[in-house]
Structure formats: structure tokens, C-alpha cells
Coordinates of C-alpha atoms in Angstrom, one line a residue:
X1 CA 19.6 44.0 6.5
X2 CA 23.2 42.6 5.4
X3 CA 23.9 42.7 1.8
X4 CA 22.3 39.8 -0.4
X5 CA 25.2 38.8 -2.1
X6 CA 27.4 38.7 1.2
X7 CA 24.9 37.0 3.2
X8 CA 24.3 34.3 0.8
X9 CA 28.4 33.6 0.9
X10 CA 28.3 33.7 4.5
X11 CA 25.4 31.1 4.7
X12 CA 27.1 28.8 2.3
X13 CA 30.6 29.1 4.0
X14 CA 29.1 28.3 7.4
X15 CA 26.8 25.4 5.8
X16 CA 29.8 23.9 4.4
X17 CA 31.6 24.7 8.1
X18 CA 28.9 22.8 9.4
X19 CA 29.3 19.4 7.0
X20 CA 26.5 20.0 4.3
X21 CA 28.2 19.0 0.9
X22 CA 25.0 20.8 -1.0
X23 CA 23.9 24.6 -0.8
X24 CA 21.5 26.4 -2.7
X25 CA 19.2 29.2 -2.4
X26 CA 15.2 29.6 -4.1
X27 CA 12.6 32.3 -3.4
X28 CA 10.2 31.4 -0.6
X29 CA 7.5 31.1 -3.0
X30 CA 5.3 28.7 -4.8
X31 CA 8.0 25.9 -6.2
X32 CA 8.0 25.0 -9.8
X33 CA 5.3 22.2 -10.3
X34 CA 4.2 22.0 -7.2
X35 CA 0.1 21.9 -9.2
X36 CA 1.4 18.2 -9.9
X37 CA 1.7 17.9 -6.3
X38 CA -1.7 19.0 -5.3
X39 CA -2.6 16.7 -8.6
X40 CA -1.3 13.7 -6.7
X41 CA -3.4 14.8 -3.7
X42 CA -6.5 15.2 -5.3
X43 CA -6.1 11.5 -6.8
X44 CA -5.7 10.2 -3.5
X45 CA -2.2 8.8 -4.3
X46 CA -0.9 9.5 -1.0
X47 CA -2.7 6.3 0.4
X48 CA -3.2 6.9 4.1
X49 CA -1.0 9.9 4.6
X50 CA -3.5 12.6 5.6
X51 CA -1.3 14.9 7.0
X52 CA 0.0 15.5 3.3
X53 CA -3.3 16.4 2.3
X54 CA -4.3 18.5 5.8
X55 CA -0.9 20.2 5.4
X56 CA -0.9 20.7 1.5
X57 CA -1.1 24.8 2.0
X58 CA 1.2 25.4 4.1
X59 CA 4.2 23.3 2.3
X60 CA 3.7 25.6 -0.5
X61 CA 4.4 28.4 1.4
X62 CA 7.3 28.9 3.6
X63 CA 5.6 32.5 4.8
X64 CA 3.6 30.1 6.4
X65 CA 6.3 29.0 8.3
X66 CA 8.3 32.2 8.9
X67 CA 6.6 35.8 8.6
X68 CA 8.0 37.8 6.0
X69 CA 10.0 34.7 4.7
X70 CA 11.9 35.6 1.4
X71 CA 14.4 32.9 0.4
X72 CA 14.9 28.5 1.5
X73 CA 18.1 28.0 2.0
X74 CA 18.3 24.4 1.0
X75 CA 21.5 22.2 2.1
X76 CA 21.8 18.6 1.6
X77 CA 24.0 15.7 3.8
X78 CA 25.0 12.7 2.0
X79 CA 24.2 9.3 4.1
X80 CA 26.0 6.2 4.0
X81 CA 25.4 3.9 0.7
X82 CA 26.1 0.9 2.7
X83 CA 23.1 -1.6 2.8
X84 CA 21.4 -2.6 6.0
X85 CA 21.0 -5.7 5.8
X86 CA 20.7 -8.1 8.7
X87 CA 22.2 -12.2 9.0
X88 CA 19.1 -13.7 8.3
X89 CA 18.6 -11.1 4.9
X90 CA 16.0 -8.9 6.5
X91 CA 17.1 -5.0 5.2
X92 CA 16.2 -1.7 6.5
X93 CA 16.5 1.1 4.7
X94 CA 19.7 2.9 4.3
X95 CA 19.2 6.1 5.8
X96 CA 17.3 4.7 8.9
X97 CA 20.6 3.7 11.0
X98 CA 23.0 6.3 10.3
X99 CA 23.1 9.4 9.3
X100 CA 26.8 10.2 8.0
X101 CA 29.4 8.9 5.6
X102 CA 32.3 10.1 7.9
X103 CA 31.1 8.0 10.9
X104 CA 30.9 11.1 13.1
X105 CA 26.7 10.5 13.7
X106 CA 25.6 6.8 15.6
X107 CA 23.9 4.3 13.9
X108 CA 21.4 5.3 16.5
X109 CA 20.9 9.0 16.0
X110 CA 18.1 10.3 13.9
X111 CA 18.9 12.1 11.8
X112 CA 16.4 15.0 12.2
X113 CA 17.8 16.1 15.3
X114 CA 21.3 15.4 13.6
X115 CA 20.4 17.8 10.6
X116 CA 18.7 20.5 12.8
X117 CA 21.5 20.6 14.8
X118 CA 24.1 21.2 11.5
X119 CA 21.3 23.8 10.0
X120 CA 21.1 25.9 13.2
X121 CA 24.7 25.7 13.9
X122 CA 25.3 27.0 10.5
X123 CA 22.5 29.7 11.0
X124 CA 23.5 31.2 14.4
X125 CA 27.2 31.3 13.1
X126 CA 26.3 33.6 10.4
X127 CA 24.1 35.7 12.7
X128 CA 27.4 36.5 14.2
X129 CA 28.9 37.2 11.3
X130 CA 26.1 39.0 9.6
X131 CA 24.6 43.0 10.8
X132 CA 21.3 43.7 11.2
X133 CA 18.0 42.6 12.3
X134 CA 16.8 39.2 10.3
X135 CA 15.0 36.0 11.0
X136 CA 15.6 32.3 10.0
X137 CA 13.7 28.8 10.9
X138 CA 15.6 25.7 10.3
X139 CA 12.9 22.8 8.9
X140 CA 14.0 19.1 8.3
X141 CA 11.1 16.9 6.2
X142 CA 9.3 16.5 9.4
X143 CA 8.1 20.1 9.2
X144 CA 5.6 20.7 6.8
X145 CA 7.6 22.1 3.4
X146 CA 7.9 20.9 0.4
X147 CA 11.9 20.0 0.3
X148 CA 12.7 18.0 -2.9
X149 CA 10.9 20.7 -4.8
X150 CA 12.4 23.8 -3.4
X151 CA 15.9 22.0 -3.0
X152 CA 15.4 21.5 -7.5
X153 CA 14.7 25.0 -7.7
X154 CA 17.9 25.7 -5.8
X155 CA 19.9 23.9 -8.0
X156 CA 20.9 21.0 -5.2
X157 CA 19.6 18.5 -8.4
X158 CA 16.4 17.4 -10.2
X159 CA 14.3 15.2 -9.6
X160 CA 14.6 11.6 -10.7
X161 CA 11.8 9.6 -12.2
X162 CA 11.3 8.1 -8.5
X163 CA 10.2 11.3 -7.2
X164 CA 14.1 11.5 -5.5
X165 CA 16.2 14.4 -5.8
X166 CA 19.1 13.1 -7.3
X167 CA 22.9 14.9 -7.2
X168 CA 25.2 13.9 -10.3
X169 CA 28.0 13.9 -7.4
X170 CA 26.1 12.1 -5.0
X171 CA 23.3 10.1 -5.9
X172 CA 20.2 10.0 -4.1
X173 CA 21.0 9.2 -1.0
X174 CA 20.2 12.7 0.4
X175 CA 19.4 13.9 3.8
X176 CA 17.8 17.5 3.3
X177 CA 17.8 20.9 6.0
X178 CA 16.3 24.0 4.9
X179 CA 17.1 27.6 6.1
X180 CA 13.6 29.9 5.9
X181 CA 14.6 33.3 6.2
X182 CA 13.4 36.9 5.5
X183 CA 16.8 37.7 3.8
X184 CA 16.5 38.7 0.5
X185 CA 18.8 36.3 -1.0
X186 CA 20.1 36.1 -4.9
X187 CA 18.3 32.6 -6.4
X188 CA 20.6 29.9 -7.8
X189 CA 19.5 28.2 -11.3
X190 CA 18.0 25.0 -11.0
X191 CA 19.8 22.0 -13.1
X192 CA 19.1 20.0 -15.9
X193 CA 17.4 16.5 -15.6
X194 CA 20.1 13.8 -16.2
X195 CA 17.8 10.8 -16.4
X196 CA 17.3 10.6 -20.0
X197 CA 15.6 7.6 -21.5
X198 CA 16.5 5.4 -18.3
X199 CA 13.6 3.8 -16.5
X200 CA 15.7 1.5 -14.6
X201 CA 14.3 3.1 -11.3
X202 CA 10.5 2.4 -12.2
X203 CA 11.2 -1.2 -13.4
X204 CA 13.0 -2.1 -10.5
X205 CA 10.4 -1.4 -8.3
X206 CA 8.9 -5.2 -7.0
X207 CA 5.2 -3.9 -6.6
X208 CA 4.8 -1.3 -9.8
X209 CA 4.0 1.4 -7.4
X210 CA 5.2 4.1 -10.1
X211 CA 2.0 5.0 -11.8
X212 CA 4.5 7.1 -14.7
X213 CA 7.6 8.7 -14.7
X214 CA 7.5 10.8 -11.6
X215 CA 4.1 9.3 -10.2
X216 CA 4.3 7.1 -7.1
X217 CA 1.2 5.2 -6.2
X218 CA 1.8 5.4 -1.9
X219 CA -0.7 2.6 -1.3
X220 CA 1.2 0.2 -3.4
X221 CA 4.9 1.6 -1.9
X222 CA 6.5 -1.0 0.4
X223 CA 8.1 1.9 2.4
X224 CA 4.8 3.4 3.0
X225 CA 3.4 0.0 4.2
X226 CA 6.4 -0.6 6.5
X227 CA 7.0 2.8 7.4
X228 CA 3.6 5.3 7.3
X229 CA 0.7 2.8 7.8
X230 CA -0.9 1.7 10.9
X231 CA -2.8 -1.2 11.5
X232 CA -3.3 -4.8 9.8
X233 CA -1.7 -5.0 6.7
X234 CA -3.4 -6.5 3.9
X235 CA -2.2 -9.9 3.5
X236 CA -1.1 -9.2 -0.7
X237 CA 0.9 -6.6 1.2
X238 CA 2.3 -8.9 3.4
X239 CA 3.4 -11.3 0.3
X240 CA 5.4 -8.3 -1.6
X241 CA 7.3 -7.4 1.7
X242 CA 9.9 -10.5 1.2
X243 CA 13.2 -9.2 3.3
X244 CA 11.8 -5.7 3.7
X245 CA 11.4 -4.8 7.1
X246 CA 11.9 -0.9 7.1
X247 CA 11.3 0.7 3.8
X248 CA 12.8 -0.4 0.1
X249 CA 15.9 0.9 -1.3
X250 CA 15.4 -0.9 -4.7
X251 CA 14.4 1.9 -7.5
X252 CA 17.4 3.9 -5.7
X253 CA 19.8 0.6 -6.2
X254 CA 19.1 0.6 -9.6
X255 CA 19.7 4.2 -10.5
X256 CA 22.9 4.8 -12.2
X257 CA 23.8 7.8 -10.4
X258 CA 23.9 6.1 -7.5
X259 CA 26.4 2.7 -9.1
X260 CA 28.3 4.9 -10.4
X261 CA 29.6 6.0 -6.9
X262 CA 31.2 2.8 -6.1
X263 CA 29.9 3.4 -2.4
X264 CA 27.5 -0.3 -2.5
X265 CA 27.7 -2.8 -0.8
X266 CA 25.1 -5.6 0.1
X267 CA 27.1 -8.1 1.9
X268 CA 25.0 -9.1 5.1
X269 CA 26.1 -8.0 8.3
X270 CA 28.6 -5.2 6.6
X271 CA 27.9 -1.9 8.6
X272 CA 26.1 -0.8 11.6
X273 CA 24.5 -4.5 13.2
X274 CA 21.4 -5.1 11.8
X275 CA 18.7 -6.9 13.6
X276 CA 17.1 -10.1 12.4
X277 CA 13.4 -10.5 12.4
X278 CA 13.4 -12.8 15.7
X279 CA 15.2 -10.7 17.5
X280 CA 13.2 -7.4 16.4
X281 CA 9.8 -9.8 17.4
X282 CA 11.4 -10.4 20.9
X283 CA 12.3 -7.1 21.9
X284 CA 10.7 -5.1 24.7
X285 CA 10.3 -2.4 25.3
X286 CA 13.3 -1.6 27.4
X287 CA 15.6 -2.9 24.5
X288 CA 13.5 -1.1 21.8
X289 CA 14.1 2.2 23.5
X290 CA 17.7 1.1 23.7
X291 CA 18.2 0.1 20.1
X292 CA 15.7 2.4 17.9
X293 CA 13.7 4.8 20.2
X294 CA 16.5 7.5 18.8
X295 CA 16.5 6.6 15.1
X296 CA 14.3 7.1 12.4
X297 CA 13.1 3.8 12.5
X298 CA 10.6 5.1 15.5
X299 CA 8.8 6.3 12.9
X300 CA 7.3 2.8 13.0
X301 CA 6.9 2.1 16.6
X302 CA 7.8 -1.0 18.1
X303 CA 4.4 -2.8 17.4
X304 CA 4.9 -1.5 13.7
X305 CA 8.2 -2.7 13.1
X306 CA 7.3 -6.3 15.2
X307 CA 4.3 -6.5 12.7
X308 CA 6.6 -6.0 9.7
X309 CA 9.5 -8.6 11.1
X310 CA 6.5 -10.8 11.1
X311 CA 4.9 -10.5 7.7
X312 CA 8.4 -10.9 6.1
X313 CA 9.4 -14.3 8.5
X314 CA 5.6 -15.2 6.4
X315 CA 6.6 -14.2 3.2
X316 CA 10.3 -15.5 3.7
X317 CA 9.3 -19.0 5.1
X318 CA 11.3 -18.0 8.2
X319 CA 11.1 -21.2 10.3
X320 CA 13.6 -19.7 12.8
X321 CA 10.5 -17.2 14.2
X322 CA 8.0 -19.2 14.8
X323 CA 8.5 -19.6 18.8
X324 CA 8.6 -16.1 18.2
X325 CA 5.7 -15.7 16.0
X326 CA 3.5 -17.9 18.2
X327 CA 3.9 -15.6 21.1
X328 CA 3.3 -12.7 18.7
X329 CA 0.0 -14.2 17.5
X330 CA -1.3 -13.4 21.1
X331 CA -0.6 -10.3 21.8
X332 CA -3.7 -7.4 21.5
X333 CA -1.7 -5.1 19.3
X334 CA -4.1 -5.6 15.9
X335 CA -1.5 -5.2 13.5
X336 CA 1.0 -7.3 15.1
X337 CA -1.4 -9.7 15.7
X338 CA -2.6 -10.0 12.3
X339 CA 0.8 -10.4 10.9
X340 CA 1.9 -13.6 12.9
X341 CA -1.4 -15.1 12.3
X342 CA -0.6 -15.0 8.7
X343 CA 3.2 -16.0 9.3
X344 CA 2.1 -19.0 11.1
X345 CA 0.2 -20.0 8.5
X346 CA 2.7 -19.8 5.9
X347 CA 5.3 -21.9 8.1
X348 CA 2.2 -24.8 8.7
X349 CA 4.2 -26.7 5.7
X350 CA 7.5 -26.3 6.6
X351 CA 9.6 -28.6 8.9
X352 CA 10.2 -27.9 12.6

């Protein structure tokens, strides 16, 4: 094995080669408070998301995901602040349509293949650099490992009262990599919590998902209705969605951290070309594939994203879908179905 203190300089000299502004190591071990996790779990405050209960054992323990696993690297990429926000007001979530700040990723890249790619990169160059026998597996937050928390105890940040991990330098908007290897690697401290007395992240939030400082309540979460669930959506759902089509930036909006980076911006049609919600109801498939089948925003399927266009053109009084809409309201896709049934409805009033 390579010594510990040169192997950790290595890894962070080839993570920053690679474009990760954030490095730290912690011990592939339990993480600090991860008993309020399993908490969380046990209350059912993870809605519909089983596979965070089915995998609760094995994101405690990165030995679970490497033999002999000793140390998470942890390495964070800033995304673009810029808001995604179509003509007709519809918004998407920030980091769904690109993945960089320095315009080197597509707005139609996901980024988990973008990240893996930097993390192995940055793995396999210190290999060369490094003697000896030793292991590594490079995990984005679609392997089962519990990232914010082990990226805290490595010092990348703390964790914000919205459950974010939250940089002083950068905010929260935070794309995360790990590095589990069975190199014995020196720890860095965590940091200090910064969010004082400021709930401005909890009050933002339009549906009072936050339970408590810390706490999110998933089944009242616009990003887990427009992102995570399947199906129908329940029609007070529908209501709280407004513009949101893909996830909710708002309790990161309102965090100072993230204002204080003068990166903002909320003017419609600024950035990578948002879609509006009749054009996301008329795509096919071909054009879906096209536009999304790369991002993250796949994450919803077409049928999912369709049914969420469609409950905000109903809770937005969007009288430019209904041609749309009608069509929708026929299709066998439950969800979708649902959704411009209860559109329609809501436009009956409103002129043609």
C-alpha cells in the first residue's frame, strides 16, 4: 500500500485535475447521525421511495460496496445557478439540464455519467501514480450510499436545515462523486454549521414539507411528486405544483449562501431552452429520446413528466394546452390521464 498521507494528495490533485472544486476524505464507516436517518425511515417520511428503506443497510456501509473498504473519498461539482425556466413560466429544476458552470457538459448530459466519468478519471490517474495493490469504486447518488452525510463528515460542508449540503463557497447547488477505497486514508474535520438562526429555507417552501429543521416530509415534497412518484397524482397535489414541472428549487433560492453568489438568475428563457408545458405534452417519443432520454430528467419518464406539464397547465389556467390536454385525456397511461382530466376541468371557465 502507498503511503496514506501521499495517496490522499495524490487523489485530491488528480480530483482537482479532473474539475471537482470540493475534496475530502471520511472513514468508510457508520456516518455521524445517520440513527436520524433510519429515524426518518421508520416514520415513513420517505413517502413512496422504497428503495431508501430496502437499501437502508447498505448506504451505511460502504464495505458493503467495496470489500475491505476503508476511507469515501467525497468530491463535489458545482452546477450552474441559472434558473430553468421555460417562456410560458414552467421551471425545471436547476441541476436537471446541465451539469457544469464552465459550459464544458450539454444541457443534455446527465450528469451521473458526467460525474462517474470525472471520479474514475481521477481514480485511474492516481493508480498510475500510486505503488501497490489497492481497490476503489466510484458511486454517484444513484448507488446506494449515503452521500450528504459522509461528504459533512469530510468536511465538503454541513448540512443545511433543508437536508442540503451546503459549501460557504458554493452554495448548494452540489453535484456529489464518491471514491470507496481500501486505502487507509488520513480523515479531514468536518465543518461548522453556518445556518444560525435562519429558517428562510423551511419558510420558503410552498407546501410546508419540512416537518423541523432538518426533517423533510417526502410525501408533501413537490420534487418527489414530480420527480420520484408514479401514478395519478392526487389532485391537492396537482394544485401546489403551479409552474413546477421537474422538481422545486425554492427552499435552495431562498438560502443566503446561495444569493450571496450573485450566480441567479430567473429571467425566462435565459440558459439552456426550456420547454413549455404544450410542447413537453406533444412530444413523442422520438423527440423525447432526443431532448431528455440523456438527462436527469428521465428520471421521470416521458408519461411522468407529460402528467406533470399537465397538472401545472391545471393549476396555471394554461388555456394554451388544452388541444393538447384533450388529446392527453385519452391516452391509457393512468397518470397522464388523470392529470388532463383535471386540467380540463380547471380551463371549463376560461375563454377559448
Amino acid at each position: 500500500m502507498p503511503d496514506r498521507l501521499v495517496a490522499a494528495r495524490v487523489l485530491r490533485e488528480e480530483s482537482a485535475a479532473a474539475g471537482f472544486a470540493g475534496f475530502g476524505i471520511a472513514r468508510a464507516e457508520t456516518p455521524p447521525r445517520f440513527d436520524r436517518f433510519r429515524g426518518w425511515i421508520a416514520e415513513g417520511r420517505h413517502a413512496g421511495m422504497r428503495y431508501l428503506e430496502e437499501t437502508l443497510d447498505v448506504r451505511e456501509s460502504p464495505e458493503s460496496l467495496l470489500a475491505g473498504a476503508r476511507s469515501v473519498v467525497c468530491l463535489s461539482f458545482p452546477h450552474s445557478a441559472q434558473a430553468r425556466v421555460a417562456e410560458d413560466g414552467s421551471r425545471f429544476a436547476r441541476y436537471s439540464l446541465c451539469a457544469a458552470e464552465d459550459g464544458d457538459v450539454s444541457d443534455r448530459a446527465d450528469y451521473h455519467e458526467t460525474l462517474r466519468k470525472r471520479a474514475l478519471a481521477a481514480a485511474e490517474a492516481a493508480r498510475r501514480r500510486l505503488p501497490g495493490e489497492w481497490s476503489y469504486r466510484v458511486c454517484v447518488d444513484s448507488t446506494p450510499l449515503a452521500e450528504r452525510a459522509f461528504a459533512a463528515a469530510a468536511g465538503l460542508g454541513w448540512i443545511g436545515k433543508n437536508g442540503c449540503l451546503l459549501d460557504a463557497r458554493h452554495g448548494s447547488y452540489l453535484l456529489l462523486a464518491e471514491i470507496v477505497t481500501d486505502l487507509d486514508l488520513p480523515p479531514d474535520q468536518p465543518v461548522a454549521e453556518q445556518c444560525g438562526a435562519c429558517t428562510r429555507c423551511l419558510d420558503a417552501c410552498p407546501t410546508q414539507a419540512f416537518v423541523g429543521p432538518g426533517v423533510l416530509d417526502a410525501g408533501r415534497c413537490l420534487s418527489y411528486w414530480t420527480i420520484e412518484h408514479r401514478g395519478p397524482i392526487p389532485d391537492a397535489w396537482k394544485e401546489s405544483l403551479g409552474e413546477h414541472v421537474f422538481g422545486c428549487d425554492l427552499c435552495q433560492e431562498a438560502c443566503p449562501f446561495n444569493a450571496r453568489l450573485g450566480r441567479l438568475a430567473s429571467l425566462p428563457g435565459a440558459g439552456p431552452r426550456v420547454p413549455a408545458r404544450a410542447e413537453i405534452l406533444s412530444m413523442g417519443k422520438g423527440a423525447w429520446r432526443r431532448r431528455f432520454g440523456t438527462t436527469a430528467v428521465n428520471r421521470a419518464a416521458r408519461r411522468g413528466l407529460q402528467r406533470n406539464a399537465a397538472a401545472s397547465a391545471g393549476a396555471c389556467r394554461d388555456v394554451s394546452c388544452r388541444g393538447a390536454l384533450e388529446q392527453a385525456a385519452r391516452v391509457a397511461e393512468p397518470g397522464l390521464r388523470d392529470a388532463a382530466r383535471w386540467a380540463l376541468s380547471r380551463l371549463e371557465a376560461a375563454p377559448r
